[in-house]
Amino acid sequence: LGPTVCVGEILVEIVATTVGDGFLEAQPLVGPFASGAPAIFISQCGRLGGKAAMVGAVGDDDFGRVNTDRLKRDGVDVSTISIDPDYPTGSAFVRYRKDGSRDFVYNIATSAAARFGWSQAVADLINRSGHLHVMGSALTVPSARAVIDKAVDIVKARGGTLSVDPNIRKELKLDADTERRFSMLVAAADLLLPSGEELERAAGVEGEAEAIRRLFEIGVKEVVLKRGAEGATYFGREGDRIDAPAFVVQEVDPTGAGDCFGGAYLTCRRLGMSQKEALTYASAAGARNVMVLGPMEGAGTQQELDAFIASTERRP
Ligand code: ADP
């Protein structure tokens, strides 16, 4: 029923190679890496051979080309990534603290990432799309929000499906309008991909079992809960569940694991695999991605994921 489309922020990421607090003194950095949660998701879809397209914007600069070249190589249709002549590509600087938490310096609001909109090319793409994936983070970008609103209605009306990754941490306060849009998106999701505490936030109730029950009550069809190094769990409407253990790997950079996991799960399901098989590929995609620096540097092809699965132990 047409390609998987993701709409949202496209960024470059620059990562500190030392662990500590923030960017107040000069420090060795690596990058630019192609990034932005929606871009990471669609990169993994493309690498797995699913038909995939990205809607967003970059600047007319090298940071933009890092992204478009990369996504093109992954097999993603980039014809609906617009190139803004006036604003630079969005960016994120990341530094890890000793406790594993992260400090970020973002430039999204005043970058090309926040300046794209509905166009004839976007309309043509959405009108032949079979699946839309939305990251909650994109809802905080007004231009992305406007495109997502229209796209959800069109894709759903033509019998396509919607997946939603809340990608909004508990600490982040949303304004009332964004909160309302977020709740509507969750209720419309055929597949919800929360991570940790996002499950309860998306459901609006506490406790894992209660949150799952509530999500099915409001209309969600399928939930896959990501649990970091603890693995992941699929929950079905009939009370069925499948636990997928994590692979045992050395974690170097956890950024992007959930996006690769989601892109792999969705693509495998769209290619006709069972939930169990899709969970195995998704867990491998997430695990592979934490082993290397850079948010989408570990995104794998099916061949790479098969090799990884065959040679890597899983947690008991
Ligand atoms: P998010 O990035 O959305 O917070 P997670 O951190 O839960 O998502 O990661 C998504 C998936 O990637 C996990 O469910 C797991 O399968 C895999 N993963 C993440 N971190 C690790 C790790 N340290 N070791 C092995 N697998 C991991």
XYZ file of C-alpha atoms and ligand atoms in Angstrom:
343
model
C 0.000 0.000 0.000
C 2.874 2.424 -0.611
C 5.952 3.547 1.287
C 6.496 4.158 4.992
C 6.770 7.915 5.530
C 8.323 9.722 8.475
C 7.890 13.468 9.033
C 10.108 15.465 11.373
C 13.378 16.997 12.411
C 16.573 16.213 10.511
C 19.711 17.155 12.464
C 23.423 16.606 12.654
C 24.805 15.386 15.929
C 28.207 16.214 17.382
C 29.233 13.957 20.255
C 31.780 14.640 23.017
C 34.348 11.854 23.332
C 34.892 12.623 27.023
C 32.383 12.008 29.812
C 31.508 14.922 32.090
C 29.243 17.912 32.535
C 28.237 20.004 29.540
C 30.253 22.044 27.090
C 31.728 24.766 29.281
C 35.323 24.002 28.355
C 36.924 23.003 25.028
C 36.806 19.210 24.556
C 37.345 16.654 21.810
C 34.226 16.105 19.723
C 33.322 13.699 16.917
C 30.825 14.191 14.145
C 28.910 15.495 12.305
C 26.696 12.398 12.332
C 23.365 12.241 10.510
C 20.656 12.431 13.187
C 17.172 13.459 14.351
C 14.939 10.691 15.739
C 12.629 10.616 12.666
C 15.643 10.418 10.326
C 17.218 7.588 12.343
C 13.946 5.647 12.200
C 13.602 6.018 8.434
C 17.289 5.184 7.869
C 16.739 1.789 9.518
C 13.581 1.216 7.429
C 15.511 1.934 4.234
C 18.480 -0.241 5.189
C 16.175 -3.204 5.742
C 14.829 -2.838 2.238
C 11.416 -1.418 3.110
C 10.062 1.307 0.839
C 10.698 4.478 2.860
C 10.483 8.251 2.405
C 11.356 11.229 4.589
C 9.620 14.609 4.879
C 11.683 17.383 6.477
C 14.244 20.059 5.679
C 17.973 20.702 5.787
C 20.054 23.785 5.056
C 22.049 24.277 1.854
C 25.234 23.250 3.683
C 27.513 20.301 4.387
C 25.508 19.257 7.481
C 22.466 18.947 5.240
C 24.382 16.890 2.693
C 25.617 14.551 5.466
C 21.945 13.695 5.967
C 20.599 13.557 2.434
C 23.609 11.569 1.152
C 23.302 9.117 4.027
C 19.542 8.564 3.667
C 19.886 8.206 -0.091
C 22.546 5.508 0.424
C 20.148 3.749 2.806
C 17.570 3.554 0.019
C 15.271 6.266 1.427
C 13.370 8.518 -0.998
C 14.718 12.002 -0.141
C 12.807 13.964 -2.798
C 10.536 15.451 -0.101
C 13.448 16.709 2.006
C 13.500 20.385 1.111
C 16.702 22.416 1.052
C 16.281 25.742 2.814
C 18.375 28.502 1.176
C 18.274 30.789 4.236
C 18.629 28.658 7.366
C 21.313 26.137 8.416
C 20.730 22.440 9.090
C 19.553 21.767 12.651
C 22.104 20.475 15.138
C 22.492 18.724 18.461
C 25.618 18.572 20.635
C 25.616 15.679 23.093
C 27.785 14.882 26.075
C 27.337 11.910 28.394
C 27.588 12.282 32.177
C 29.086 9.607 34.469
C 25.596 8.403 35.493
C 24.650 7.783 31.831
C 22.424 10.882 31.533
C 23.068 13.357 28.736
C 23.551 17.093 28.271
C 22.227 18.465 24.962
C 22.700 21.775 23.146
C 20.105 21.919 20.370
C 19.556 24.276 17.478
C 16.220 23.242 15.998
C 13.818 26.191 16.358
C 15.985 28.582 14.312
C 17.181 26.004 11.785
C 15.930 24.526 8.510
C 14.596 21.564 10.551
C 11.748 23.784 11.771
C 10.990 25.428 8.427
C 9.199 23.079 6.070
C 5.576 22.669 5.183
C 2.905 21.090 3.053
C 3.766 21.193 -0.657
C 2.578 19.477 -3.825
C 5.460 16.992 -3.570
C 4.527 16.169 0.048
C 0.848 15.807 -0.908
C 1.761 13.435 -3.768
C 3.858 11.307 -1.419
C 1.277 11.158 1.388
C -1.457 10.312 -1.154
C 0.386 7.107 -2.076
C 1.781 6.278 1.376
C 0.752 3.095 3.199
C 2.153 3.904 6.603
C 3.016 7.008 8.588
C 5.422 7.028 11.536
C 5.349 9.932 13.991
C 7.846 10.745 16.734
C 6.469 12.770 19.653
C 9.532 15.023 19.414
C 8.280 16.233 16.000
C 5.148 17.613 17.682
C 7.284 20.254 19.365
C 8.275 21.574 15.898
C 5.319 23.679 14.610
C 5.994 23.116 10.881
C 6.206 19.334 11.373
C 3.017 19.409 13.440
C 1.031 21.002 10.611
C 2.231 18.406 8.085
C 1.593 15.528 10.522
C -1.996 16.687 11.180
C -2.876 16.488 7.498
C -0.848 13.361 6.814
C -2.470 11.308 9.615
C -5.957 12.011 8.244
C -5.024 11.204 4.638
C -3.079 8.005 5.371
C -5.785 6.683 7.714
C -8.581 7.579 5.259
C -6.953 5.518 2.526
C -6.600 2.459 4.750
C -2.971 3.011 5.712
C -1.572 2.558 9.217
C 0.059 4.771 11.852
C 2.859 4.077 14.299
C 3.797 6.433 17.114
C 6.940 6.588 19.227
C 6.117 8.939 22.149
C 9.783 10.013 22.314
C 8.821 12.545 24.987
C 10.475 12.258 28.384
C 8.497 12.668 31.592
C 10.348 15.871 32.484
C 9.323 17.629 29.274
C 6.322 19.899 29.838
C 4.179 20.277 26.720
C 1.737 23.131 26.196
C -1.953 22.202 26.340
C -2.353 22.122 22.556
C 0.651 19.817 22.021
C -0.520 17.590 24.872
C -3.951 17.289 23.193
C -2.415 16.450 19.799
C -0.161 13.888 21.473
C -3.161 12.152 23.107
C -5.057 12.090 19.795
C -2.071 10.573 18.009
C -1.667 7.873 20.642
C -5.349 6.923 20.363
C -5.045 6.685 16.553
C -1.914 4.498 16.649
C -1.999 1.026 15.140
C 1.405 0.470 16.735
C 2.738 2.318 19.773
C 6.467 2.100 20.555
C 7.042 3.619 24.011
C 10.267 3.346 25.938
C 10.288 2.916 29.753
C 8.285 5.629 31.511
C 6.759 6.866 28.216
C 4.298 3.971 28.440
C 2.567 5.455 31.479
C 2.797 8.956 30.090
C 1.107 7.919 26.826
C -1.621 6.019 28.691
C -2.107 8.693 31.355
C -2.192 6.084 34.138
C 0.378 4.460 36.423
C 1.509 0.840 36.405
C 2.531 -1.230 33.379
C -0.499 -3.571 33.254
C -2.945 -0.734 33.851
C -1.285 1.402 31.147
C -1.450 -1.414 28.582
C -5.116 -2.054 29.407
C -5.917 1.642 29.054
C -4.127 1.944 25.690
C -6.157 -0.899 24.190
C -9.312 0.673 25.611
C -8.666 3.968 23.771
C -8.044 2.173 20.477
C -4.320 1.332 20.142
C -3.932 -1.967 18.242
C -0.457 -3.179 19.243
C 2.153 -2.014 21.805
C 5.862 -2.779 21.842
C 7.571 -1.587 25.023
C 11.311 -0.899 24.816
C 13.290 -1.606 27.994
C 16.888 -0.696 27.054
C 19.392 -3.400 28.077
C 16.465 -5.318 29.632
C 14.988 -6.084 26.204
C 11.479 -5.423 24.866
C 7.916 -6.772 25.111
C 5.125 -7.047 22.543
C 1.560 -6.720 23.884
C -1.483 -7.705 21.765
C -5.135 -6.766 22.243
C -6.091 -10.348 23.068
C -3.883 -10.368 26.160
C -1.051 -12.058 24.267
C 2.543 -11.000 24.959
C 6.026 -11.871 23.737
C 9.153 -10.982 25.717
C 12.291 -10.407 23.659
C 15.570 -10.611 25.603
C 18.263 -8.053 24.766
C 21.493 -9.092 23.068
C 24.644 -8.905 25.206
C 26.759 -6.040 23.872
C 29.121 -3.341 25.097
C 27.179 -0.073 25.168
C 29.186 2.841 23.719
C 26.449 5.313 22.698
C 22.787 4.577 23.492
C 21.385 7.448 21.394
C 19.230 6.193 18.527
C 18.712 2.617 19.812
C 14.958 3.048 20.167
C 14.629 4.666 16.739
C 16.545 1.834 15.027
C 14.524 -0.701 17.036
C 11.247 0.912 15.907
C 12.300 1.238 12.256
C 13.317 -2.418 12.173
C 10.182 -3.701 13.939
C 7.824 -1.750 11.684
C 9.647 -2.669 8.485
C 9.791 -6.371 9.343
C 6.054 -6.360 10.110
C 5.313 -4.541 6.850
C 7.444 -7.107 5.015
C 5.149 -9.811 6.431
C 7.149 -11.209 9.361
C 5.534 -12.371 12.622
C 5.729 -10.243 15.768
C 8.327 -12.636 17.209
C 10.572 -12.462 14.163
C 10.208 -8.685 13.946
C 11.119 -8.384 17.639
C 14.326 -10.351 17.068
C 15.414 -8.102 14.204
C 14.383 -4.982 16.148
C 16.338 -6.068 19.247
C 19.360 -6.749 17.048
C 19.022 -3.334 15.373
C 18.821 -1.557 18.755
C 21.742 -3.515 20.226
C 23.956 -3.046 17.170
C 23.333 0.676 17.281
C 24.495 1.143 20.898
C 27.865 -0.463 20.085
C 29.117 2.461 17.987
C 29.401 6.227 18.353
C 26.822 8.176 16.374
C 23.030 7.899 16.554
C 22.437 5.938 13.339
C 25.874 4.502 12.579
C 24.778 1.016 13.682
C 21.602 0.813 11.588
C 21.826 -2.550 9.826
C 20.847 -4.282 6.601
C 19.089 -7.639 6.874
C 22.373 -9.389 6.101
C 24.186 -7.448 8.841
C 21.408 -8.137 11.350
C 21.351 -11.859 10.430
C 25.105 -12.068 11.015
C 24.758 -10.208 14.323
C 21.893 -12.465 15.512
C 23.846 -15.612 14.617
C 26.961 -14.520 16.498
C 25.635 -12.683 19.575
C 24.391 -14.084 22.876
C 21.095 -12.997 24.387
C 20.469 -12.248 28.032
C 18.834 -15.133 29.931
P 14.931 4.429 23.515
O 16.203 4.800 22.790
O 13.685 4.744 22.735
O 14.892 4.881 24.943
P 15.774 1.773 24.412
O 16.942 2.399 25.081
O 14.818 0.995 25.252
O 14.926 2.804 23.540
O 16.374 0.809 23.291
C 15.567 0.155 22.337
C 15.948 -1.297 22.221
O 17.317 -1.425 21.811
C 15.824 -2.091 23.515
O 14.486 -2.563 23.700
C 16.821 -3.224 23.282
O 16.265 -4.244 22.480
C 17.935 -2.518 22.486
N 18.955 -1.992 23.408
C 19.060 -0.742 23.923
N 20.111 -0.622 24.752
C 20.712 -1.846 24.756
C 21.878 -2.400 25.428
N 22.643 -1.670 26.263
N 22.170 -3.697 25.197
C 21.431 -4.454 24.366
N 20.338 -4.009 23.717
C 19.976 -2.719 23.907
